[in-house]
Amino acid sequence: MDKADFVAAYASKARGTIINQIIFLERVIDEFLSGYFCDNLIKKRELMELHLGDKLPFEVKRNIFSILLKDHYPDFLIKHPKLIKDIISVIEHRNIFAHYLLDTGEEALTILDDEIPKIGFIRYKKNTETIWYTSEKINEIVAQINRCVYAVIELLPEE
């Protein structure tokens, strides 16, 4: 396996991990939202599967979730003051991992030379820049996502 193949494989694994964890967070928020708006299990499932699932972007769900927390769960936000900012942060990382091109340039191919492996994703805006992620940063993001998931689960009724 050459360096470019190694970088691609490492990036695929990192992308899969981040995106899978974010999907789980999104589904937990879907569960909360459907339970908030429906008191009947059948209607709750219908709302979750037919309307929330793939129809609404995660950012829209996050906005609704944030408003509901601020309006109806202020004590929860006192207990988890960073939750909304953490969700915004992990959505931003998710967008990078899902939509940005993997950097396979010279610097990216030094992955095996570094003490801490890193991968880069290319942002095309006014200037082209690479956003670098070390394995430590990826692990921090996964931990941040998990903290968000566990916090939202606290809001779910026990069934």
Short mmCIF file of C-alpha atoms in Angstrom, two decimals:
data_model
loop_
_atom_site.label_atom_id
_atom_site.label_comp_id
_atom_site.label_asym_id
_atom_site.label_seq_id
_atom_site.Cartn_x
_atom_site.Cartn_y
_atom_site.Cartn_z
CA MET A 1 0.00 0.00 0.00
CA ASP A 2 1.54 3.31 -1.03
CA LYS A 3 1.20 6.54 0.97
CA ALA A 4 -1.72 7.88 -1.09
CA ASP A 5 -3.67 4.65 -0.55
CA PHE A 6 -2.89 4.78 3.18
CA VAL A 7 -4.09 8.40 3.41
CA ALA A 8 -7.29 7.49 1.55
CA ALA A 9 -7.95 4.48 3.78
CA TYR A 10 -7.25 6.44 6.96
CA ALA A 11 -9.52 9.28 5.78
CA SER A 12 -12.30 6.83 4.87
CA LYS A 13 -12.20 5.33 8.33
CA ALA A 14 -12.20 8.76 9.99
CA ARG A 15 -15.02 10.00 7.75
CA GLY A 16 -17.08 6.91 8.46
CA THR A 17 -16.61 7.23 12.20
CA ILE A 18 -17.52 10.93 12.35
CA ILE A 19 -20.48 10.67 9.99
CA ASN A 20 -21.86 7.56 11.71
CA GLN A 21 -21.70 9.20 15.13
CA ILE A 22 -23.36 12.37 13.81
CA ILE A 23 -26.15 10.31 12.25
CA PHE A 24 -26.76 8.76 15.66
CA LEU A 25 -26.88 12.23 17.28
CA GLU A 26 -29.31 13.43 14.62
CA ARG A 27 -31.56 10.41 15.18
CA VAL A 28 -31.60 10.99 18.93
CA ILE A 29 -32.65 14.60 18.30
CA ASP A 30 -35.32 13.29 15.87
CA GLU A 31 -36.55 11.04 18.66
CA PHE A 32 -36.77 13.99 21.07
CA LEU A 33 -38.56 16.22 18.55
CA SER A 34 -41.08 13.58 17.53
CA GLY A 35 -41.80 12.82 21.19
CA TYR A 36 -42.20 16.50 21.97
CA PHE A 37 -44.77 17.06 19.21
CA CYS A 38 -46.61 13.70 19.40
CA ASP A 39 -48.05 11.95 22.43
CA ASN A 40 -49.04 8.85 20.48
CA LEU A 41 -46.39 6.27 19.57
CA ILE A 42 -47.79 5.69 16.07
CA LYS A 43 -47.85 9.41 15.28
CA LYS A 44 -44.44 9.83 16.85
CA ARG A 45 -42.96 7.15 14.56
CA GLU A 46 -44.75 8.64 11.56
CA LEU A 47 -43.37 12.10 12.27
CA MET A 48 -39.92 10.72 12.82
CA GLU A 49 -39.78 8.51 9.73
CA LEU A 50 -41.84 10.45 7.20
CA HIS A 51 -41.08 14.03 8.08
CA LEU A 52 -37.98 14.38 10.24
CA GLY A 53 -35.78 11.56 8.93
CA ASP A 54 -34.34 12.69 5.62
CA LYS A 55 -36.71 15.54 4.84
CA LEU A 56 -35.34 18.24 7.12
CA PRO A 57 -31.68 19.26 7.15
CA PHE A 58 -29.92 18.68 10.45
CA GLU A 59 -29.41 22.43 10.87
CA VAL A 60 -33.18 23.01 10.79
CA LYS A 61 -33.71 20.29 13.39
CA ARG A 62 -30.95 21.80 15.50
CA ASN A 63 -32.65 25.19 15.38
CA ILE A 64 -36.01 23.73 16.46
CA PHE A 65 -34.28 21.71 19.18
CA SER A 66 -32.46 24.82 20.44
CA ILE A 67 -35.65 26.88 20.59
CA LEU A 68 -37.49 24.15 22.48
CA LEU A 69 -34.65 23.82 24.99
CA LYS A 70 -34.48 27.57 25.59
CA ASP A 71 -38.25 27.91 25.93
CA HIS A 72 -39.13 24.74 27.83
CA TYR A 73 -35.99 23.18 29.32
CA PRO A 74 -33.94 26.00 30.88
CA ASP A 75 -32.74 23.76 33.74
CA PHE A 76 -31.40 21.27 31.21
CA LEU A 77 -29.42 24.05 29.52
CA ILE A 78 -28.01 25.09 32.89
CA LYS A 79 -26.85 21.50 33.38
CA HIS A 80 -25.47 21.32 29.79
CA PRO A 81 -24.48 24.92 28.96
CA LYS A 82 -22.24 23.97 26.02
CA LEU A 83 -24.64 21.55 24.33
CA ILE A 84 -25.96 23.83 21.58
CA LYS A 85 -22.49 25.17 20.74
CA ASP A 86 -21.13 21.62 20.74
CA ILE A 87 -23.86 20.48 18.34
CA ILE A 88 -23.09 23.42 16.03
CA SER A 89 -19.40 22.53 16.18
CA VAL A 90 -19.89 18.85 15.34
CA ILE A 91 -22.23 19.76 12.46
CA GLU A 92 -19.45 21.98 11.06
CA HIS A 93 -16.94 19.13 11.36
CA ARG A 94 -19.43 16.73 9.80
CA ASN A 95 -19.81 19.03 6.80
CA ILE A 96 -16.04 19.09 6.33
CA PHE A 97 -15.72 15.31 6.58
CA ALA A 98 -18.72 14.73 4.29
CA HIS A 99 -18.20 17.36 1.60
CA TYR A 100 -14.58 18.47 1.41
CA LEU A 101 -12.03 16.90 -0.89
CA LEU A 102 -9.31 14.84 0.73
CA ASP A 103 -5.89 16.47 0.44
CA THR A 104 -3.46 14.03 -1.13
CA GLY A 105 -0.73 16.57 -1.84
CA GLU A 106 2.87 16.39 -0.66
CA GLU A 107 2.20 17.53 2.91
CA ALA A 108 -0.68 15.09 3.26
CA LEU A 109 1.54 12.20 2.20
CA THR A 110 3.83 12.78 5.19
CA ILE A 111 1.17 11.07 7.32
CA LEU A 112 3.43 8.10 8.00
CA ASP A 113 6.33 10.38 8.92
CA ASP A 114 4.43 12.23 11.64
CA GLU A 115 4.29 11.08 15.23
CA ILE A 116 0.58 11.84 15.25
CA PRO A 117 -1.10 10.91 11.96
CA LYS A 118 -3.16 13.63 10.31
CA ILE A 119 -5.46 14.04 7.35
CA GLY A 120 -6.47 17.19 5.54
CA PHE A 121 -9.58 18.32 3.73
CA ILE A 122 -9.44 21.07 1.16
CA ARG A 123 -11.70 24.10 1.56
CA TYR A 124 -12.36 26.00 -1.64
CA LYS A 125 -13.45 29.55 -0.80
CA LYS A 126 -11.71 32.76 -1.82
CA ASN A 127 -8.44 30.98 -1.16
CA THR A 128 -7.78 27.28 -1.08
CA GLU A 129 -6.81 26.01 2.34
CA THR A 130 -6.42 22.62 3.94
CA ILE A 131 -8.10 21.90 7.25
CA TRP A 132 -5.97 19.40 9.15
CA TYR A 133 -7.21 16.79 11.59
CA THR A 134 -4.89 14.78 13.77
CA SER A 135 -6.00 11.45 15.20
CA GLU A 136 -6.23 13.24 18.57
CA LYS A 137 -8.58 15.89 17.11
CA ILE A 138 -10.73 13.20 15.51
CA ASN A 139 -10.98 11.40 18.85
CA GLU A 140 -11.93 14.71 20.54
CA ILE A 141 -14.70 15.24 17.98
CA VAL A 142 -16.05 11.72 18.53
CA ALA A 143 -16.01 12.33 22.30
CA GLN A 144 -17.81 15.65 21.78
CA ILE A 145 -20.48 13.95 19.66
CA ASN A 146 -20.91 11.25 22.31
CA ARG A 147 -21.33 13.88 25.05
CA CYS A 148 -24.07 15.49 22.94
CA VAL A 149 -25.79 12.14 22.39
CA TYR A 150 -25.77 11.28 26.11
CA ALA A 151 -27.10 14.72 27.01
CA VAL A 152 -30.01 14.50 24.54
CA ILE A 153 -30.81 10.97 25.72
CA GLU A 154 -31.42 12.44 29.18
CA LEU A 155 -34.42 14.28 27.67
CA LEU A 156 -36.00 11.12 26.26
CA PRO A 157 -38.72 9.40 28.24
CA GLU A 158 -38.02 5.88 29.39
CA GLU A 159 -40.07 3.48 27.30
#
